[in-house]
CSV table of C-alpha atoms and ligand atoms in Angstrom, one decimal:
chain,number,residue,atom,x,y,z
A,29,UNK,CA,25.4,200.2,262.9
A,30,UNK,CA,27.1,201.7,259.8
A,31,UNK,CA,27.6,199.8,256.9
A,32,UNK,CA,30.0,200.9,254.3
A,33,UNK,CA,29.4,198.5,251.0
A,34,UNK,CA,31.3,198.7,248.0
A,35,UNK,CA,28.9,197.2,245.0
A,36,UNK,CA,30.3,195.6,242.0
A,37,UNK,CA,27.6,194.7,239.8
A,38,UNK,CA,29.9,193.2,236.9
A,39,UNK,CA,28.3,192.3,233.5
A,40,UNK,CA,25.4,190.5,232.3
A,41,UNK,CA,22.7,189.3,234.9
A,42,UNK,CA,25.4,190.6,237.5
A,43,UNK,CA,23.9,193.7,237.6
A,44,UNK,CA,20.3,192.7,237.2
A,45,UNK,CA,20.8,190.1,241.0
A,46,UNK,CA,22.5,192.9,242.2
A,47,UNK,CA,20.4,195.6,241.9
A,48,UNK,CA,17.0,193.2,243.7
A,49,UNK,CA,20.3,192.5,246.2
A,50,UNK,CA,21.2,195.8,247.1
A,51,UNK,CA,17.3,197.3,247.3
A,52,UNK,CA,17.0,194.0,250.2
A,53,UNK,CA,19.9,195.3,252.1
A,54,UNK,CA,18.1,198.6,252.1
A,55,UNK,CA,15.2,197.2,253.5
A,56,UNK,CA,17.0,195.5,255.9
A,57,UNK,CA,19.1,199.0,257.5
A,58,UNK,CA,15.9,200.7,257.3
A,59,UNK,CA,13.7,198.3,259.3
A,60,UNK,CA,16.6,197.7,261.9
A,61,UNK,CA,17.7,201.1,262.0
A,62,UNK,CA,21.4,200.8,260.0
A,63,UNK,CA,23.1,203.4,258.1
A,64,UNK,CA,23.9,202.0,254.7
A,65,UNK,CA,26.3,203.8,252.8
A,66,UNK,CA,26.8,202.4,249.0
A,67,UNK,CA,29.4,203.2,246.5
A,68,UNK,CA,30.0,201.8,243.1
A,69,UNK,CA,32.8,200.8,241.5
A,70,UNK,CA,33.5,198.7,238.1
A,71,UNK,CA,34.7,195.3,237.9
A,72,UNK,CA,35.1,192.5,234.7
A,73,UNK,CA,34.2,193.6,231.4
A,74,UNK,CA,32.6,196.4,232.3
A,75,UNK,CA,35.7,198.0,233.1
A,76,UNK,CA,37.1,196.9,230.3
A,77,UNK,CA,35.1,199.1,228.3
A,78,UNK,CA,35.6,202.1,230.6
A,79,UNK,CA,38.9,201.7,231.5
A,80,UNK,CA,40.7,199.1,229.7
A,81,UNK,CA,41.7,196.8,233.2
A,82,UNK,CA,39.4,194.4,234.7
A,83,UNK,CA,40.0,195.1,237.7
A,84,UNK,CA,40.9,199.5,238.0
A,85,UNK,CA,43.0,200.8,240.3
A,86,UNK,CA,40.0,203.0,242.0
A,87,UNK,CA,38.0,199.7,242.3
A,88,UNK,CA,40.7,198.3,244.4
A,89,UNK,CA,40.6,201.5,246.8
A,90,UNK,CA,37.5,201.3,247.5
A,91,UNK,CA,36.9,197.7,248.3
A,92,UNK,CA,40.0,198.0,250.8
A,93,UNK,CA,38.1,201.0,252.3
A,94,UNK,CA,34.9,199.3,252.7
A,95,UNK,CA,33.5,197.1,255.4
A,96,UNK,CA,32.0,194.5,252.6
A,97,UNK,CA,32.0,194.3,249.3
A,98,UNK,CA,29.0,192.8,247.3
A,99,UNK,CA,29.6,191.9,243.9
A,100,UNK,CA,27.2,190.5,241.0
A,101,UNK,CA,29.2,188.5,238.2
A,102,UNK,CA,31.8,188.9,235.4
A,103,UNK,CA,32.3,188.0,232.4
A,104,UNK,CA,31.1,189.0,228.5
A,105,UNK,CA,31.5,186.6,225.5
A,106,UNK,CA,33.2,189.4,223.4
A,107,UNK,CA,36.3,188.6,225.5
A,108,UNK,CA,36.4,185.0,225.6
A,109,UNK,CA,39.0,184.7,222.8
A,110,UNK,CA,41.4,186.8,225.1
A,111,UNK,CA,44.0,185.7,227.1
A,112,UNK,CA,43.3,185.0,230.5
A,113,UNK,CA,45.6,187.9,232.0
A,114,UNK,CA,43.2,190.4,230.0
A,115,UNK,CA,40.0,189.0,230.6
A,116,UNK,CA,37.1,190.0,232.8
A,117,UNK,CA,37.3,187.6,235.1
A,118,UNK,CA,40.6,188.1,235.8
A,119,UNK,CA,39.2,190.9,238.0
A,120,UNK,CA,37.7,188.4,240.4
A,121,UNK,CA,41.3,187.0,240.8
A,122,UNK,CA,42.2,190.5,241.1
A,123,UNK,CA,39.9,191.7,243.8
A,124,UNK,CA,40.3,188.3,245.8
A,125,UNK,CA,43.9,188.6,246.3
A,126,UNK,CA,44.1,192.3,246.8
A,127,UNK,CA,41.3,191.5,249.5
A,128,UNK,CA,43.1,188.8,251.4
A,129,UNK,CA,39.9,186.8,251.4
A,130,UNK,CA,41.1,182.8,252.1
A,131,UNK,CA,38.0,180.9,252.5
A,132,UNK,CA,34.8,180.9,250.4
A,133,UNK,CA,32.0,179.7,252.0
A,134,UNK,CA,29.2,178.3,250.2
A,135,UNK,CA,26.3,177.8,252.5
A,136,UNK,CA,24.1,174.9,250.5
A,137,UNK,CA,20.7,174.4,251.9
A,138,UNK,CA,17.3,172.4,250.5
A,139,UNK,CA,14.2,174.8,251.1
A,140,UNK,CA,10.7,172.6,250.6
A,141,UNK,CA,9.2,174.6,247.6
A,142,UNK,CA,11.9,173.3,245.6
A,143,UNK,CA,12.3,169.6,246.4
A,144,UNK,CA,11.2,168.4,243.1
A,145,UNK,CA,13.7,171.1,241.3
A,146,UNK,CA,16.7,169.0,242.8
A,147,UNK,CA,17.3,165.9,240.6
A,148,UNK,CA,17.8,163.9,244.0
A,149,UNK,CA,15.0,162.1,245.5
A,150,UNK,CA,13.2,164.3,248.1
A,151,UNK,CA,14.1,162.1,250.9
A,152,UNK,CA,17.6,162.5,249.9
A,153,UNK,CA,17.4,166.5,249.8
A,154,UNK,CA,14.9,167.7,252.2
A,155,UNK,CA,16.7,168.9,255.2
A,156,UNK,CA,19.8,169.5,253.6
A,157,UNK,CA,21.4,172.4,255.4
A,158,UNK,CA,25.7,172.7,255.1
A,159,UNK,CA,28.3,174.6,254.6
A,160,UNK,CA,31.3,174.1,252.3
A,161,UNK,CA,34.0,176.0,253.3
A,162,UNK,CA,37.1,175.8,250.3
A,163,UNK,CA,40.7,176.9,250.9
A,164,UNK,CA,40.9,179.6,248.6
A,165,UNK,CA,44.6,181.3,248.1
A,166,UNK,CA,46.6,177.9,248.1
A,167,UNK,CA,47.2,174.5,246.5
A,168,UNK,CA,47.3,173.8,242.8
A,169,UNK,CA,45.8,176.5,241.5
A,170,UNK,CA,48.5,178.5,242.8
A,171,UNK,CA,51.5,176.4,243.3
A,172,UNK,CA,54.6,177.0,241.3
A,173,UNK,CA,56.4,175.2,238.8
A,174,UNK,CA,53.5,175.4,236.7
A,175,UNK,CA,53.4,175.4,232.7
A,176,UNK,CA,53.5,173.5,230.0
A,177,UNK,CA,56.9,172.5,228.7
A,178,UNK,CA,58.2,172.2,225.3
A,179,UNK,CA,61.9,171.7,225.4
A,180,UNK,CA,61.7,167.9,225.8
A,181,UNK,CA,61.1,165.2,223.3
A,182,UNK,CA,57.4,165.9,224.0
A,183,UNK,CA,55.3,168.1,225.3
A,184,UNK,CA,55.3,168.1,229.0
A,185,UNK,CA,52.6,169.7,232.0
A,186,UNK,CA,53.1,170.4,235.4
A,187,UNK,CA,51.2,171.7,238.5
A,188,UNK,CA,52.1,171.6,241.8
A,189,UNK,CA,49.9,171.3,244.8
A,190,UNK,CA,51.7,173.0,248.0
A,191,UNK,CA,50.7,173.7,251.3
A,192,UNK,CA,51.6,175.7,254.2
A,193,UNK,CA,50.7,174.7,258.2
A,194,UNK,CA,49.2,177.9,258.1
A,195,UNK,CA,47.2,178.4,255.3
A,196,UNK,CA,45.7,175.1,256.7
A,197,UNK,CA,45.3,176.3,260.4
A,198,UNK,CA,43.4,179.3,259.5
A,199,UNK,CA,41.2,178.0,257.3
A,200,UNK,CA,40.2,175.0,259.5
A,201,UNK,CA,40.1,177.3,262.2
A,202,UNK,CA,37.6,179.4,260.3
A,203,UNK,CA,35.5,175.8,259.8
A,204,UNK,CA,35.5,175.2,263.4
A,205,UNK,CA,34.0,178.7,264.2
A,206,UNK,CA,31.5,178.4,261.7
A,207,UNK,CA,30.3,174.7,263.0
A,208,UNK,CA,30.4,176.1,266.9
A,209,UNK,CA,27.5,178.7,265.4
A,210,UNK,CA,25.4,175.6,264.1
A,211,UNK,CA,25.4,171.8,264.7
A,212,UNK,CA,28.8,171.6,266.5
A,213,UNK,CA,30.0,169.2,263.2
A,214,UNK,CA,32.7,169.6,261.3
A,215,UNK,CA,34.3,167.5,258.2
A,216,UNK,CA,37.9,167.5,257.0
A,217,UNK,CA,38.0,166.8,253.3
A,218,UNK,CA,41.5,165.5,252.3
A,219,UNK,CA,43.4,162.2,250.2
A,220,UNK,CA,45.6,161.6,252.8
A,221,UNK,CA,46.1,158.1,251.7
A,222,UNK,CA,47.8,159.6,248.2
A,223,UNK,CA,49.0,163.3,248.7
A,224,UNK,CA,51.5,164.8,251.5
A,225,UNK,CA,49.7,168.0,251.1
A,226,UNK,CA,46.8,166.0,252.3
A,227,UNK,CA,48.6,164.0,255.2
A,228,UNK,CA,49.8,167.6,256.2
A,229,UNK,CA,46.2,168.9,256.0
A,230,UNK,CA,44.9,166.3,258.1
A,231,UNK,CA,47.9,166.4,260.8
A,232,UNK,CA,46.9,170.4,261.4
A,233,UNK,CA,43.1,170.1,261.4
A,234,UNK,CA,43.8,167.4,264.3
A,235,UNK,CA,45.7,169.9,265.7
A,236,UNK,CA,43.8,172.3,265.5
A,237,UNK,CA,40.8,170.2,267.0
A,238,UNK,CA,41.8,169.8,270.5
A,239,UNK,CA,41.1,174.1,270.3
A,240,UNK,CA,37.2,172.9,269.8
A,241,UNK,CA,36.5,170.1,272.2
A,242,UNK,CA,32.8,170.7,271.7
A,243,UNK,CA,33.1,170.5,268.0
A,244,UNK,CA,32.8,166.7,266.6
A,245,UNK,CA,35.4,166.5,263.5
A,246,UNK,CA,35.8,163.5,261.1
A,247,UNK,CA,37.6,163.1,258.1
A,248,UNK,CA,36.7,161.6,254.8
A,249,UNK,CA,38.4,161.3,251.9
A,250,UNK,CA,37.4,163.2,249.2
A,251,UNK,CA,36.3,160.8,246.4
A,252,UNK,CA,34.1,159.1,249.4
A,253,UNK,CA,33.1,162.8,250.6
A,254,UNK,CA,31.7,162.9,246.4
A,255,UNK,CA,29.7,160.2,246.7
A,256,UNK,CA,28.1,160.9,250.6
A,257,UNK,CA,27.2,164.1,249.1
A,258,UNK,CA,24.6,162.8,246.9
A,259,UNK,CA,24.4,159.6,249.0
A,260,UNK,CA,23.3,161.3,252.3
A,261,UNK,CA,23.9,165.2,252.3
A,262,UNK,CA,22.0,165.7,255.4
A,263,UNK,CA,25.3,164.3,257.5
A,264,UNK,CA,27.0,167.4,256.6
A,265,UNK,CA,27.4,170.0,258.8
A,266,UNK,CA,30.2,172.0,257.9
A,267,UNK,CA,33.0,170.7,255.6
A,268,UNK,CA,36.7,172.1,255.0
A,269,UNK,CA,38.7,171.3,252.5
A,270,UNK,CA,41.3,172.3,250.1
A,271,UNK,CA,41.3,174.9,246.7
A,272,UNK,CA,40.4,171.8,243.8
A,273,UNK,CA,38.8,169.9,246.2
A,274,UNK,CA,36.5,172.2,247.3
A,275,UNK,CA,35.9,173.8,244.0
A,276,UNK,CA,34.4,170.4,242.8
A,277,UNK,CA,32.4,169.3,245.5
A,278,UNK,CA,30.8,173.0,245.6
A,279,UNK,CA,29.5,172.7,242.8
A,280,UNK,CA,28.2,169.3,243.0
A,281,UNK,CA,26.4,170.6,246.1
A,282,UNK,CA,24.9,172.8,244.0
A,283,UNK,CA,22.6,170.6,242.2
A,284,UNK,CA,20.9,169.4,245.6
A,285,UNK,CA,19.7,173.5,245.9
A,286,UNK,CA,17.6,173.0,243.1
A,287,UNK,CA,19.6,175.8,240.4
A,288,UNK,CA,22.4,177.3,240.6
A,289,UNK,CA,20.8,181.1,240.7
A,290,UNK,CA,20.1,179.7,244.4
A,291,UNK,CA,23.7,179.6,245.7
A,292,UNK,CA,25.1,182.5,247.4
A,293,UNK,CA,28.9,182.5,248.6
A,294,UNK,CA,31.2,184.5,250.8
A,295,UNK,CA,34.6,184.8,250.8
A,296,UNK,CA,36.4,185.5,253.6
A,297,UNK,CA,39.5,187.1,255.2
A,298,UNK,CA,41.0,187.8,258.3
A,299,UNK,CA,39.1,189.0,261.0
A,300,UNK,CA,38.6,192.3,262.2
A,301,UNK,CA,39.7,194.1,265.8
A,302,UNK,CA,35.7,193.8,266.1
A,303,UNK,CA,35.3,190.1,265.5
A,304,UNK,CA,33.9,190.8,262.0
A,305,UNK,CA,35.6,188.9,258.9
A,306,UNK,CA,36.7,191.3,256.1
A,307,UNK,CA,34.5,189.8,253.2
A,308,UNK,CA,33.5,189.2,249.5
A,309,UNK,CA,30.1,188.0,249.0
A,310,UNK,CA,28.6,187.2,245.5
A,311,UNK,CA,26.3,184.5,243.9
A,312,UNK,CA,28.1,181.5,242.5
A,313,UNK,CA,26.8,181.8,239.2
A,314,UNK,CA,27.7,183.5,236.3
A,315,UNK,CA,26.8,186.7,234.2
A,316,UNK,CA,24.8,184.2,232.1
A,317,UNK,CA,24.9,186.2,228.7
A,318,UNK,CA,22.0,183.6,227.5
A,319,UNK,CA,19.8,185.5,229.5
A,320,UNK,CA,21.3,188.6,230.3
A,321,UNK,CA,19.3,191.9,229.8
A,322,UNK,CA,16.0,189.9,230.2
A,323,UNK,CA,14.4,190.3,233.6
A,324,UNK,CA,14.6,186.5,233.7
A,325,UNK,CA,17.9,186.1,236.3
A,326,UNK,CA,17.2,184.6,239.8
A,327,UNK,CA,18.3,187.1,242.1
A,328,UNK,CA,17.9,184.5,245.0
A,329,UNK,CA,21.9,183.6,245.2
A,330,UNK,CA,22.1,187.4,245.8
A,331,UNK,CA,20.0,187.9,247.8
A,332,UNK,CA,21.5,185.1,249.8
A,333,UNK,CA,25.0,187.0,249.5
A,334,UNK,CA,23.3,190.2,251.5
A,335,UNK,CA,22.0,187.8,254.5
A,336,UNK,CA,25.5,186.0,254.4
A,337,UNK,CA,27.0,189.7,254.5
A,338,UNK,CA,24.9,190.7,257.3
A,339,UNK,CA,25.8,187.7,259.5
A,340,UNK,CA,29.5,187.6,258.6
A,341,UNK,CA,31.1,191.0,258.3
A,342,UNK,CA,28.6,192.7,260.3
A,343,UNK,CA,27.4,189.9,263.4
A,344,UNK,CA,24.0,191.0,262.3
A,345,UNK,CA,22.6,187.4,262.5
A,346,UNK,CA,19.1,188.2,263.2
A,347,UNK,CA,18.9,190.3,260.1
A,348,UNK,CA,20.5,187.4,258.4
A,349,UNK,CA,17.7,185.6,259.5
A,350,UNK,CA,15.2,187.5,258.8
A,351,UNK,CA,16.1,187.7,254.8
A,352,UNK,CA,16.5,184.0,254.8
A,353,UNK,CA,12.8,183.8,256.1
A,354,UNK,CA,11.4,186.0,253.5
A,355,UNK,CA,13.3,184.0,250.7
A,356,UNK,CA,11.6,181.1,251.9
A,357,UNK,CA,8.3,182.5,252.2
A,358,UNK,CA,8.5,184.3,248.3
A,359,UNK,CA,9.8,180.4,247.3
A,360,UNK,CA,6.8,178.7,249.0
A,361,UNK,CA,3.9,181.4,247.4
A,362,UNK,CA,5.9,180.6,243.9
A,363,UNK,CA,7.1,183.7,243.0
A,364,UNK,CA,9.9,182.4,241.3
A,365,UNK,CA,11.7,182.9,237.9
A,366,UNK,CA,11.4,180.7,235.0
A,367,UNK,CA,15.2,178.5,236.1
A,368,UNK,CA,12.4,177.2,239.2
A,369,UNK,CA,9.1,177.6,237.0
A,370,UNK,CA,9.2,175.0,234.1
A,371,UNK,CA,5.3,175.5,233.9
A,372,UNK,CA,3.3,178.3,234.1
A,373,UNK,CA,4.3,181.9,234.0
A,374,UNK,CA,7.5,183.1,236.0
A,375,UNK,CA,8.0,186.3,238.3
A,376,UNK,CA,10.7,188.7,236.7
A,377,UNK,CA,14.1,189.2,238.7
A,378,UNK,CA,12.5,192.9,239.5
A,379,UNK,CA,9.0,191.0,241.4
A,380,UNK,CA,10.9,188.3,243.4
A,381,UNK,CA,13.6,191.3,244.7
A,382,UNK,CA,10.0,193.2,245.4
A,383,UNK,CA,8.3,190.1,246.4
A,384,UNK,CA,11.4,189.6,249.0
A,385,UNK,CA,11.0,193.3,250.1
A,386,UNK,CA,7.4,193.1,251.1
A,387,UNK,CA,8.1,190.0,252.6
A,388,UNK,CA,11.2,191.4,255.3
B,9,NAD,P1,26.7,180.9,234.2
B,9,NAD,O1,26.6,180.6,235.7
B,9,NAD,O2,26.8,182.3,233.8
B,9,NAD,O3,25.5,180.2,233.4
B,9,NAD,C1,25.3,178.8,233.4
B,9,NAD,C2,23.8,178.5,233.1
B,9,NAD,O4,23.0,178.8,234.2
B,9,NAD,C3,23.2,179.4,232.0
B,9,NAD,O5,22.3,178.6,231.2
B,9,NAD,C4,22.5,180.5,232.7
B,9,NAD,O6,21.4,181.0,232.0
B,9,NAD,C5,22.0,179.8,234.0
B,9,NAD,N1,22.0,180.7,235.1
B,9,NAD,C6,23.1,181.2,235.8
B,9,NAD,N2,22.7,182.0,236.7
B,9,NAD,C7,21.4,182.1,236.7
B,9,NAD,C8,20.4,182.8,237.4
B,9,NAD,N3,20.7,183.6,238.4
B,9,NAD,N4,19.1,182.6,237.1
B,9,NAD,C9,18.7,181.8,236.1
B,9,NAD,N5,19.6,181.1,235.4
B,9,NAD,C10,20.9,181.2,235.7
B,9,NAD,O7,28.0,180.1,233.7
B,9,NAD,P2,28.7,180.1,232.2
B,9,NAD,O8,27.6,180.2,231.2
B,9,NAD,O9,29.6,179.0,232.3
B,9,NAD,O10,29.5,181.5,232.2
B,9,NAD,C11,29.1,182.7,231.6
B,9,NAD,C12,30.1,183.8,231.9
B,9,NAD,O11,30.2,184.0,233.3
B,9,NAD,C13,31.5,183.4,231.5
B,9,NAD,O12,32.2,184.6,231.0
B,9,NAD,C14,32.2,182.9,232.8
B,9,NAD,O13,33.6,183.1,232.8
B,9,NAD,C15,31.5,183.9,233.8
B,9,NAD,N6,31.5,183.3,235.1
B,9,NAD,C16,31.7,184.3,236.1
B,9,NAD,C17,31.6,183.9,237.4
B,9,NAD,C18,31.8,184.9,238.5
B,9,NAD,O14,31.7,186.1,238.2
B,9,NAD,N7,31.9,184.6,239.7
B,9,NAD,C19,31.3,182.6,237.8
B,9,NAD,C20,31.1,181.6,236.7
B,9,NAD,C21,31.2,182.0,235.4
C-alpha cells in the first residue's frame, strides 16, 4: 500500500514524540512491505517564526493532499501573552477545520506495567480498554451569539450550545462503527434531562440505533458517566458524546492510563470512496516546554497515534496491532521515561522509540 503522510512536528517535545513516531511507522511499511512517503510541513509556533501564521498556507496544501496527517504538538510560552487568533495553537483549530475532521477519538486503555502509575486502585484500572469518541466541530465551543457584553448595566456573557440532526448522526454513526470492530457496546453521553441540545442528541442516536441491531447502546447522563468513569471504567466500551462533554471526560480518562504522554488521539473526517477515514492523529498532550529539548518526553502517545493511523485511514489493523504489541512489551521490560519511572533511571525518548523498533 502507499502511504502519503504529511508530518507536523510543532514545537517543544512535539518534535522530539514525533520523530520516535515517524521512525515506527518506518519500521512498520518496511516489515509489511508499504511505501511510505513523508513530507514536512510547519505548524504552531514554529511557523510563527518562519512565516509569521500558525498555520501557512502551504501547510494546508499539503495536509489536504495527503492520505494522513501526523502531527506532534504546539504551542511556545513566548506567545502566551498573544491573542488567541495569533497564537500557535490557533493552528490546530486551523488544520482541524480546513481538514473536516468531526470526531476525535481517544482510545484509553490500562496496560499491566503501569497499574500502580494510575492513581486508581488496580482492580479499578486493570482491564480498562475504551474509546471516547467527542463531537468535535459543534456545540458551545462553536455556537454563536457568543461574547462578552458591555452595553448593559453590567457586564454580561453568553455561549450558545447548538446542534444539528446531522452533526449528531454522523458522529454517532462513527461510534457505532467503531463499537461493531470491538465489544459490540456503545454509550451515549448526553443531559437530556436539562438541555434540548441533549434531548435532540439522544432522539438521533436512537435513531440511529435501529441501523446497528447487533450493537447494545445505553445512555447515561453525563455527570453520572463522570463518576462511572472512575467508579467502574471497565463497562465502557465505546462512548459518544458531545464537544464540552467529551472534552472533560477525556481527559479524566486520562488519569486511568497512568500519564498523559500515554494518550494518543485521532481525529476523524468523512470517509473515503475506499472505506478509509480522512484523519488527524497526534498525542493528547502538549509541547511541554518544562521539558522540552531534553530527551525526557514520552513518545508512547505518539507512537500510539501511528498504530491508530494505520488502523483508521489505512484498514491496516494488523500493523496496528502489531505496534500496540511492542508498546506493551517495551512497558513491561521498563524501558520507560522518567513521567512512568519515579525511581531508578529512565530510558530517553530516543531508546523507548528504538526500544519500540526492535521490538516490531
Ligand atoms: P502539556 O501537556 O504540554 O504538559 C502538562 C504536563 O505534562 C507537563 O508537566 C509536561 O512536562 C507533562 N507532559 C506532557 N506530555 C508529556 C510527555 N509526552 N512525556 C512526559 N511528560 C509530559 O500541557 P500544558 O503545560 O498545559 O501546555 C503546554 C503548551 O502546550 C501550551 O502552549 C498549550 O497551549 C499547548 N498544548 C498544545 C496541545 C496540542 O498541541 N494538541 C495540547 C495541550 C496543550
Amino acid at each position: 500500500m502507499n502511504l502519503n503522510i504529511l508530518v507536523l512536528p510543532g514545537d517543544g517535545i512535539g518534535t522530539e514524540v514525533t520523530a520516535e513516531a515517524v521512525r515506527v511507522l518506518e519500521v512498520v511499511c518496511q516489515k509489511w512491505g508499504h511505501t511510505l512517503n513523508l513530507k514536512d510541513a510547519l505548524l504552531g509556533g514554529i511557523a510563527i517564526h518562519k512565516t509569521g501564521t500558525p498555520f501557512p498556507a502551504e501547510t494546508e496544501k499539503l495536509a489536504l493532499e495527503a492520505d494522513a496527517v501526523l502531527m506532534g504538538a504546539v504551542g511556545l510560552p513566548e506567545f502566551d501573552e498573544w491573542p488567541p487568533e495569533k497564537r500557535p495553537e490557533r493552528g490546530l483549530l486551523g488544520i482541524r477545520k480546513a481538514m473536516g475532521v468531526f470526531a476525535n477519538l481517544r482510545p484509553v486503555r490500562s496496560y499491566k506495567a503501569l497499574l500502580d502509575s494510575s492513581p486508581l486502585k488496580n482492580h479499578l484500572v486493570d482491564g480498562v480498554d475504551m474509546i471516547i469518541v467527542r463531537e468535535l466541530n459543534g456545540g458551545i465551543y462553536y455556537g454563536t451569539p457568543r461574547g462578552i457584553y458591555t452595553d448593559g448595566p453590567e457586564p454580561r456573557a453568553v455561549n450558545t450550545m447548538a446542534y444539528t440532526q446531522s452533526e449528531i448522526d454522523r458522529v454517532t454513526r462513527m461510534g457505532f462503527e467503531l463499537a461493531r470492530k470491538r465489544r459490540k457496546k456503545l454509550t451515549s453521553v448526553d443531559k437530556s434531562n436539562v438541555l434540548e441540545t441533549s434531548q435532540l442528541w439522544r432522539r438521533v442516536v436512537v435513531e440511529v440505533a435501529k441501523d446497528y441491531p447487533d450493537v447494545e447502546l445505553d445512555h447515561l447522563l453525563v455527570d453520572n458517566c463522570a463518576m462511572q468513569l472512575v467508579l467502574n471504567p471497565k463497562r465502557f466500551d465505546v462512548l459518544v458524546t458531545e464537544n464540552m462533554f467529551g472534552d472533560i471526560l477525556s481527559d479524566e480518562g486520562a488519569i486511568l492510563a497512568g500519564s498523559i504522554g500515554m494518550l494518543p488521539s485521532a481525529s476523524i473526517g468523512a470517509k473515503k470512496p475506499n472505506g478509509a477515514w480522512t484523519g488527524l492523529y497526534e498525542p493528547v498532550h502538549g509541547s511541554a516546554p518544562d521539558i522540552a529539548g531534553q530527551n525526557k518526553a514520552n513518545p508512547f502517545g505518539a507512537i500510539g497515534s501511528v498504530a491508530a493511523l494505520l488502523e483508521y485511514s489505512f484498514g491496516l489493523v494488523e500493523e496496528a496491532a502489531a505496534v500496540n504489541r511492542a508498546t506493551e512489551a517495551v512497558l513491561t521490560s521498563g524501558r520507560v521515561t522518567a513521567d512512568l519511572k519515579p525511581a531508578g533511571t529512565p530510558a530517553t525518548t530516543q531508546q523507548v522509540g528504538e526500544a519500540v523498533c526492535q521490538a516490531l
